[in-house]
Amino acid sequence: MSKHIDGIIRIINTVYSGPQLTDDSFKHLKTVENVLASHGDDVKDGVANYYKNNAWPLDNELSLILFLHKTLNFKDNGFFLSQKLDQLIPKMNSPEDFSEIFWNIARINFTRTSNSLGIPELRGCFHDISNRLKDFLKPSAILKTKKTKRIKRIAIISPQILGMRHSPTREAFNIACHLEAHHACEVFIFNTNGMNYSNNFQIYDPMIANHVSGFSGKKSIKIDYMEFVNKTINLISFPAERMSTRKIADILQALSFLEVDAVISHGENLFIQDAIYQTVPSIFATTGGVVPFAHSDAYWVPGNLLTSTLKDTALKYGHADFMEESMLVTPEGRADEVADRSLFSLPDDAVIYLVVSTRMVDEIDSSFSGMCTKLLNSNRKAYILLAGVNDINLEPLFDKEMVRSQRIINAGFQNDLPAICLMSDIYLNPFRMGGGTSSQTAILNGLPVVTMNYGHISAVVPVDHRLNSWDDYLSYAIRLGEDKSFMEEEQNLFMEHFCSVLQAKKQIEKIFNKLQVIAEAKY
């Protein structure tokens, strides 16, 4: 065993052999993560093989499983997340525990370019808890089957409502605005605060999201978004706490009190969504997972992601009627004015390649980094501008000389992304599941998009611009930066695609019409 591997294993075993992880424990784990990221695959293989063939510390086993799965990335071949996790899943008996584990696994899988929340044991555990929860709620008859000829009152159930830079928030608001403006509906957005957890499982780098603070209950707020100016939104927020049985019952009670005719599950509100199913017409409509855990009458999904394997999984677990569409269209808007290049020390003649991500460390891999180095070497005027993360060390992610010479610059989190897009020339997308909504903002502000044919972004760009190799990716990116007439042609092509294909109004109309058909046929 090499010195590096032996040292890494010693630290991991020491941290996870204690009764509880502390702040110092998490600092040690961060060191391990950095060391693994900076060494070759042989070190990751060595660590993975050790934990596949030796006994584990038992004190914080669930946290250890998720840590190994995340830090070893694809070196586990599914071992830690499935073969080991299935030993612990039966211990999860409550909606609170399951929701916390689900979100943490979903987050790790999403950032690691994996869409494989198809672990049979996890789905089986969810359905067991969900069925027991429904049995408990049934005598109270909180929700009664809703019969209606015309859908007029709709609830949008969202796990998290934050600011307008938060793409799921824009999606929920956009759906609500269109339904009220074009379909004469009264809409209530339910902010369940379902992603706010206390990390009871001591998970390294846990999924603890922000939440809307300062109020709970019903509140009318005003927003400006795209064509909607000073629009009133009905927002109902629930306390920022774990998804207990009581909290779920409170949310269902509110739906009953408002006498909603239909529900749009925007994001995985697992147990709420499952309890609503076959009580009121419902559609799962989000840019997240393709095959959800919970049931709805129909599902709006990015069609390019719904593979034959995922369709088989859907059928196995009782999911049917998929609306195979594009992503929901929710750009941040068109810029009022361009950002100042001098604020980022960019020359006036620079060709700016923009990369947008709030998960930069997880989403930038060696293939993308190597392509960036070749791109910058090909054109002395080329610069790469990163936006989305304030505190980040670029040297482990990119070529050190390119970082030190400021050919790769971090702009940090930007409140006005459209202005940054307008200042830039070309949008570069790493190989990741995400990027769909930021790329919409880029296209709307005149940027062509360079992307591999993978993840949500492939539902946004024209089919013949979904590239299949890094060589094609690099060639296209170089030509855009060097050939002005070609660049103008591509800008026009992307804008035409946005205007003709990516139409939010038509998308929401399809969702509303589908709900109406479901109501008439089933309810």
mmCIF file of C-alpha atoms in Angstrom, residues 208-471:
data_model
loop_
_atom_site.group_PDB
_atom_site.id
_atom_site.type_symbol
_atom_site.label_atom_id
_atom_site.label_comp_id
_atom_site.label_asym_id
_atom_site.label_seq_id
_atom_site.Cartn_x
_atom_site.Cartn_y
_atom_site.Cartn_z
ATOM 1 C CA ILE A 208 -28.530 22.144 4.036
ATOM 2 C CA ALA A 209 -30.252 24.757 1.879
ATOM 3 C CA ASN A 210 -31.218 28.290 2.746
ATOM 4 C CA HIS A 211 -34.844 29.032 3.397
ATOM 5 C CA VAL A 212 -37.285 31.912 3.314
ATOM 6 C CA SER A 213 -37.036 33.399 6.768
ATOM 7 C CA GLY A 214 -39.139 35.943 8.616
ATOM 8 C CA PHE A 215 -42.606 34.569 7.979
ATOM 9 C CA SER A 216 -44.741 31.488 7.655
ATOM 10 C CA GLY A 217 -48.271 31.222 6.395
ATOM 11 C CA LYS A 218 -49.783 33.065 3.435
ATOM 12 C CA LYS A 219 -48.114 36.116 1.948
ATOM 13 C CA SER A 220 -48.627 38.062 -1.289
ATOM 14 C CA ILE A 221 -45.397 39.208 -2.897
ATOM 15 C CA LYS A 222 -44.667 41.288 -5.990
ATOM 16 C CA ILE A 223 -42.214 40.188 -8.672
ATOM 17 C CA ASP A 224 -40.965 41.399 -12.037
ATOM 18 C CA TYR A 225 -39.996 38.576 -14.362
ATOM 19 C CA MET A 226 -39.730 38.587 -18.152
ATOM 20 C CA GLU A 227 -43.047 39.945 -19.520
ATOM 21 C CA PHE A 228 -44.671 40.002 -16.076
ATOM 22 C CA VAL A 229 -44.340 43.349 -14.301
ATOM 23 C CA ASN A 230 -45.354 43.978 -10.683
ATOM 24 C CA LYS A 231 -47.091 40.583 -10.616
ATOM 25 C CA THR A 232 -48.652 39.409 -7.364
ATOM 26 C CA ILE A 233 -47.760 35.873 -6.270
ATOM 27 C CA ASN A 234 -49.587 33.957 -3.529
ATOM 28 C CA LEU A 235 -46.890 32.278 -1.447
ATOM 29 C CA ILE A 236 -47.606 29.950 1.457
ATOM 30 C CA SER A 237 -44.513 29.092 3.490
ATOM 31 C CA PHE A 238 -44.129 26.360 6.065
ATOM 32 C CA PRO A 239 -41.534 26.320 8.849
ATOM 33 C CA ALA A 240 -37.937 25.575 7.914
ATOM 34 C CA GLU A 241 -37.769 22.206 9.594
ATOM 35 C CA ARG A 242 -37.514 18.552 8.659
ATOM 36 C CA MET A 243 -40.423 16.804 6.924
ATOM 37 C CA SER A 244 -42.123 15.271 9.921
ATOM 38 C CA THR A 245 -45.522 13.545 9.780
ATOM 39 C CA ARG A 246 -47.036 16.615 11.446
ATOM 40 C CA LYS A 247 -45.540 18.984 8.871
ATOM 41 C CA ILE A 248 -46.772 16.830 5.976
ATOM 42 C CA ALA A 249 -50.270 16.727 7.521
ATOM 43 C CA ASP A 250 -50.231 20.525 7.905
ATOM 44 C CA ILE A 251 -49.382 20.956 4.213
ATOM 45 C CA LEU A 252 -52.134 18.551 3.137
ATOM 46 C CA GLN A 253 -54.580 20.336 5.442
ATOM 47 C CA ALA A 254 -53.747 23.652 3.771
ATOM 48 C CA LEU A 255 -54.379 22.144 0.330
ATOM 49 C CA SER A 256 -57.756 20.904 1.538
ATOM 50 C CA PHE A 257 -58.657 24.244 3.101
ATOM 51 C CA LEU A 258 -57.892 26.082 -0.165
ATOM 52 C CA GLU A 259 -59.990 23.572 -2.147
ATOM 53 C CA VAL A 260 -57.417 23.265 -4.916
ATOM 54 C CA ASP A 261 -58.510 21.610 -8.154
ATOM 55 C CA ALA A 262 -55.043 20.392 -9.204
ATOM 56 C CA VAL A 263 -51.441 20.218 -8.052
ATOM 57 C CA ILE A 264 -48.162 20.732 -9.873
ATOM 58 C CA SER A 265 -45.369 19.036 -7.945
ATOM 59 C CA HIS A 266 -42.425 21.244 -8.747
ATOM 60 C CA GLY A 267 -39.533 19.218 -7.400
ATOM 61 C CA GLU A 268 -39.500 16.112 -5.281
ATOM 62 C CA ASN A 269 -41.760 16.707 -2.300
ATOM 63 C CA LEU A 270 -41.760 12.965 -1.926
ATOM 64 C CA PHE A 271 -44.389 12.137 0.667
ATOM 65 C CA ILE A 272 -46.684 15.066 -0.123
ATOM 66 C CA GLN A 273 -46.676 14.201 -3.816
ATOM 67 C CA ASP A 274 -47.429 10.549 -3.088
ATOM 68 C CA ALA A 275 -50.270 11.425 -0.691
ATOM 69 C CA ILE A 276 -51.878 13.718 -3.285
ATOM 70 C CA TYR A 277 -51.809 11.057 -6.007
ATOM 71 C CA GLN A 278 -55.309 9.836 -6.998
ATOM 72 C CA THR A 279 -56.903 12.476 -4.783
ATOM 73 C CA VAL A 280 -56.532 15.555 -6.992
ATOM 74 C CA PRO A 281 -55.145 15.774 -10.558
ATOM 75 C CA SER A 282 -51.368 16.159 -10.379
ATOM 76 C CA ILE A 283 -48.363 16.625 -12.639
ATOM 77 C CA PHE A 284 -44.684 16.364 -11.708
ATOM 78 C CA ALA A 285 -43.025 19.250 -13.563
ATOM 79 C CA THR A 286 -39.429 20.122 -12.825
ATOM 80 C CA THR A 287 -35.964 20.254 -14.352
ATOM 81 C CA GLY A 288 -34.598 17.829 -11.785
ATOM 82 C CA GLY A 289 -34.904 14.043 -11.734
ATOM 83 C CA VAL A 290 -36.314 12.287 -14.769
ATOM 84 C CA VAL A 291 -38.028 9.386 -13.011
ATOM 85 C CA PRO A 292 -39.322 10.658 -9.659
ATOM 86 C CA PHE A 293 -39.823 8.511 -6.597
ATOM 87 C CA ALA A 294 -43.332 9.715 -5.818
ATOM 88 C CA HIS A 295 -46.365 9.266 -8.084
ATOM 89 C CA SER A 296 -48.312 11.772 -10.168
ATOM 90 C CA ASP A 297 -50.894 11.407 -12.927
ATOM 91 C CA ALA A 298 -48.351 12.651 -15.481
ATOM 92 C CA TYR A 299 -44.729 13.805 -15.624
ATOM 93 C CA TRP A 300 -43.115 16.680 -17.531
ATOM 94 C CA VAL A 301 -39.477 15.699 -18.152
ATOM 95 C CA PRO A 302 -36.620 16.700 -20.481
ATOM 96 C CA GLY A 303 -37.257 14.159 -23.216
ATOM 97 C CA ASN A 304 -33.601 13.738 -24.165
ATOM 98 C CA LEU A 305 -32.889 12.342 -20.687
ATOM 99 C CA LEU A 306 -35.654 9.725 -20.631
ATOM 100 C CA THR A 307 -33.687 6.701 -21.843
ATOM 101 C CA SER A 308 -35.122 3.246 -22.425
ATOM 102 C CA THR A 309 -33.535 2.085 -19.162
ATOM 103 C CA LEU A 310 -35.214 4.891 -17.225
ATOM 104 C CA LYS A 311 -38.527 4.126 -18.922
ATOM 105 C CA ASP A 312 -38.224 0.521 -17.743
ATOM 106 C CA THR A 313 -37.537 1.788 -14.213
ATOM 107 C CA ALA A 314 -40.565 4.084 -14.423
ATOM 108 C CA LEU A 315 -42.852 1.264 -15.507
ATOM 109 C CA LYS A 316 -41.539 -1.031 -12.790
ATOM 110 C CA TYR A 317 -42.447 1.467 -10.067
ATOM 111 C CA GLY A 318 -45.820 2.489 -11.463
ATOM 112 C CA HIS A 319 -44.947 5.728 -13.245
ATOM 113 C CA ALA A 320 -46.619 6.360 -16.615
ATOM 114 C CA ASP A 321 -47.764 9.133 -18.968
ATOM 115 C CA PHE A 322 -44.527 11.039 -19.525
ATOM 116 C CA MET A 323 -44.665 14.351 -21.375
ATOM 117 C CA GLU A 324 -41.280 14.229 -23.111
ATOM 118 C CA GLU A 325 -40.488 17.889 -23.649
ATOM 119 C CA SER A 326 -37.705 20.442 -23.341
ATOM 120 C CA MET A 327 -36.634 21.872 -20.012
ATOM 121 C CA LEU A 328 -38.924 24.447 -18.489
ATOM 122 C CA VAL A 329 -37.873 27.785 -19.970
ATOM 123 C CA THR A 330 -36.811 30.153 -17.195
ATOM 124 C CA PRO A 331 -33.899 32.405 -18.194
ATOM 125 C CA GLU A 332 -32.915 35.167 -15.814
ATOM 126 C CA GLY A 333 -33.858 37.730 -18.457
ATOM 127 C CA ARG A 334 -32.306 40.054 -21.011
ATOM 128 C CA ALA A 335 -29.639 42.508 -19.800
ATOM 129 C CA ASP A 336 -30.471 46.213 -19.544
ATOM 130 C CA GLU A 337 -26.798 47.120 -19.901
ATOM 131 C CA VAL A 338 -23.500 45.326 -20.383
ATOM 132 C CA ALA A 339 -21.126 44.630 -17.478
ATOM 133 C CA ASP A 340 -17.797 46.471 -17.438
ATOM 134 C CA ARG A 341 -14.888 44.274 -18.565
ATOM 135 C CA SER A 342 -12.391 46.370 -16.623
ATOM 136 C CA LEU A 343 -13.964 45.180 -13.359
ATOM 137 C CA PHE A 344 -12.511 41.742 -14.126
ATOM 138 C CA SER A 345 -9.207 42.959 -15.661
ATOM 139 C CA LEU A 346 -10.281 41.784 -19.109
ATOM 140 C CA PRO A 347 -8.810 43.514 -22.189
ATOM 141 C CA ASP A 348 -11.199 45.243 -24.579
ATOM 142 C CA ASP A 349 -10.230 42.847 -27.389
ATOM 143 C CA ALA A 350 -10.567 39.701 -25.252
ATOM 144 C CA VAL A 351 -12.669 36.807 -26.506
ATOM 145 C CA ILE A 352 -14.502 35.815 -23.334
ATOM 146 C CA TYR A 353 -15.616 32.230 -22.809
ATOM 147 C CA LEU A 354 -18.115 32.156 -19.934
ATOM 148 C CA VAL A 355 -18.612 29.219 -17.539
ATOM 149 C CA VAL A 356 -21.513 29.500 -15.071
ATOM 150 C CA SER A 357 -21.940 27.122 -12.124
ATOM 151 C CA THR A 358 -22.728 27.273 -8.423
ATOM 152 C CA ARG A 359 -21.176 23.791 -8.060
ATOM 153 C CA MET A 360 -17.875 24.542 -9.779
ATOM 154 C CA VAL A 361 -15.635 22.211 -7.755
ATOM 155 C CA ASP A 362 -17.903 19.225 -8.342
ATOM 156 C CA GLU A 363 -18.689 19.896 -12.006
ATOM 157 C CA ILE A 364 -15.301 20.731 -13.534
ATOM 158 C CA ASP A 365 -13.405 17.560 -14.400
ATOM 159 C CA SER A 366 -10.054 16.874 -16.058
ATOM 160 C CA SER A 367 -11.554 16.499 -19.559
ATOM 161 C CA PHE A 368 -13.117 19.953 -19.431
ATOM 162 C CA SER A 369 -10.040 21.472 -17.799
ATOM 163 C CA GLY A 370 -7.743 19.984 -20.439
ATOM 164 C CA MET A 371 -9.969 21.301 -23.203
ATOM 165 C CA CYS A 372 -9.789 24.787 -21.635
ATOM 166 C CA THR A 373 -5.982 24.699 -21.696
ATOM 167 C CA LYS A 374 -5.938 23.785 -25.380
ATOM 168 C CA LEU A 375 -8.511 26.471 -26.132
ATOM 169 C CA LEU A 376 -6.469 29.207 -24.454
ATOM 170 C CA ASN A 377 -3.257 28.025 -26.134
ATOM 171 C CA SER A 378 -4.946 28.258 -29.525
ATOM 172 C CA ASN A 379 -5.844 31.948 -29.247
ATOM 173 C CA ARG A 380 -3.872 34.535 -27.260
ATOM 174 C CA LYS A 381 -7.012 36.741 -27.069
ATOM 175 C CA ALA A 382 -9.075 33.999 -25.423
ATOM 176 C CA TYR A 383 -9.985 34.256 -21.743
ATOM 177 C CA ILE A 384 -12.166 32.026 -19.579
ATOM 178 C CA LEU A 385 -14.434 33.764 -17.066
ATOM 179 C CA LEU A 386 -16.047 31.734 -14.281
ATOM 180 C CA ALA A 387 -19.187 32.941 -12.515
ATOM 181 C CA GLY A 388 -21.145 31.426 -9.649
ATOM 182 C CA VAL A 389 -18.827 30.724 -6.705
ATOM 183 C CA ASN A 390 -17.078 33.375 -4.613
ATOM 184 C CA ASP A 391 -14.506 31.401 -2.642
ATOM 185 C CA ILE A 392 -12.748 28.901 -4.895
ATOM 186 C CA ASN A 393 -9.156 27.785 -5.494
ATOM 187 C CA LEU A 394 -8.759 27.512 -9.263
ATOM 188 C CA GLU A 395 -5.311 25.886 -9.381
ATOM 189 C CA PRO A 396 -6.464 22.337 -8.534
ATOM 190 C CA LEU A 397 -9.139 22.627 -11.243
ATOM 191 C CA PHE A 398 -7.239 24.224 -14.147
ATOM 192 C CA ASP A 399 -3.767 24.583 -15.594
ATOM 193 C CA LYS A 400 -1.762 26.504 -12.969
ATOM 194 C CA GLU A 401 0.019 28.731 -15.477
ATOM 195 C CA MET A 402 -3.253 29.764 -17.077
ATOM 196 C CA VAL A 403 -4.640 30.679 -13.657
ATOM 197 C CA ARG A 404 -1.496 32.570 -12.578
ATOM 198 C CA SER A 405 -1.334 34.513 -15.846
ATOM 199 C CA GLN A 406 -5.037 35.421 -15.357
ATOM 200 C CA ARG A 407 -6.203 33.788 -18.555
ATOM 201 C CA ILE A 408 -8.710 32.009 -16.309
ATOM 202 C CA ILE A 409 -10.514 34.412 -13.975
ATOM 203 C CA ASN A 410 -13.150 33.867 -11.297
ATOM 204 C CA ALA A 411 -15.830 36.579 -11.212
ATOM 205 C CA GLY A 412 -17.560 34.984 -8.221
ATOM 206 C CA PHE A 413 -21.298 34.977 -7.675
ATOM 207 C CA GLN A 414 -22.991 37.594 -9.884
ATOM 208 C CA ASN A 415 -26.348 39.145 -9.056
ATOM 209 C CA ASP A 416 -26.768 40.330 -12.654
ATOM 210 C CA LEU A 417 -25.920 37.282 -14.756
ATOM 211 C CA PRO A 418 -27.571 38.686 -17.926
ATOM 212 C CA ALA A 419 -25.127 41.630 -17.868
ATOM 213 C CA ILE A 420 -22.186 39.206 -17.514
ATOM 214 C CA CYS A 421 -23.534 37.175 -20.439
ATOM 215 C CA LEU A 422 -23.880 40.296 -22.584
ATOM 216 C CA MET A 423 -20.267 41.202 -21.770
ATOM 217 C CA SER A 424 -19.075 37.724 -22.804
ATOM 218 C CA ASP A 425 -18.849 36.083 -26.223
ATOM 219 C CA ILE A 426 -19.342 32.320 -25.877
ATOM 220 C CA TYR A 427 -20.884 30.029 -23.245
ATOM 221 C CA LEU A 428 -18.921 26.892 -22.305
ATOM 222 C CA ASN A 429 -20.679 24.033 -20.530
ATOM 223 C CA PRO A 430 -18.769 21.404 -18.517
ATOM 224 C CA PHE A 431 -19.797 17.758 -18.723
ATOM 225 C CA ARG A 432 -22.560 17.814 -16.098
ATOM 226 C CA MET A 433 -26.252 17.248 -15.490
ATOM 227 C CA GLY A 434 -26.931 20.967 -14.924
ATOM 228 C CA GLY A 435 -26.434 24.134 -16.946
ATOM 229 C CA GLY A 436 -29.878 24.218 -18.510
ATOM 230 C CA THR A 437 -31.172 27.464 -17.016
ATOM 231 C CA SER A 438 -27.926 29.472 -17.097
ATOM 232 C CA SER A 439 -27.489 28.518 -20.762
ATOM 233 C CA GLN A 440 -30.959 29.905 -21.489
ATOM 234 C CA THR A 441 -29.853 33.240 -20.034
ATOM 235 C CA ALA A 442 -26.709 33.096 -22.175
ATOM 236 C CA ILE A 443 -28.645 32.398 -25.390
ATOM 237 C CA LEU A 444 -31.167 35.162 -24.654
ATOM 238 C CA ASN A 445 -28.246 37.581 -24.327
ATOM 239 C CA GLY A 446 -26.615 36.619 -27.611
ATOM 240 C CA LEU A 447 -24.191 33.842 -26.713
ATOM 241 C CA PRO A 448 -23.816 30.590 -28.660
ATOM 242 C CA VAL A 449 -23.487 27.537 -26.400
ATOM 243 C CA VAL A 450 -20.749 24.904 -26.610
ATOM 244 C CA THR A 451 -21.787 21.674 -24.894
ATOM 245 C CA MET A 452 -21.437 17.940 -24.935
ATOM 246 C CA ASN A 453 -24.593 15.920 -25.559
ATOM 247 C CA TYR A 454 -25.263 15.201 -21.899
ATOM 248 C CA GLY A 455 -27.587 16.392 -19.186
ATOM 249 C CA HIS A 456 -30.293 19.019 -19.041
ATOM 250 C CA ILE A 457 -28.569 21.456 -21.370
ATOM 251 C CA SER A 458 -29.028 19.078 -24.298
ATOM 252 C CA ALA A 459 -32.745 19.814 -24.101
ATOM 253 C CA VAL A 460 -31.984 23.516 -24.630
ATOM 254 C CA VAL A 461 -29.604 23.649 -27.613
ATOM 255 C CA PRO A 462 -30.438 22.598 -31.208
ATOM 256 C CA VAL A 463 -30.025 18.867 -31.830
ATOM 257 C CA ASP A 464 -27.097 19.266 -34.248
ATOM 258 C CA HIS A 465 -25.231 21.382 -31.663
ATOM 259 C CA ARG A 466 -25.130 18.616 -29.054
ATOM 260 C CA LEU A 467 -21.497 17.574 -29.477
ATOM 261 C CA ASN A 468 -20.277 14.013 -29.013
ATOM 262 C CA SER A 469 -16.531 14.387 -28.456
ATOM 263 C CA TRP A 470 -14.117 16.808 -26.813
ATOM 264 C CA ASP A 471 -12.329 17.214 -30.156
#
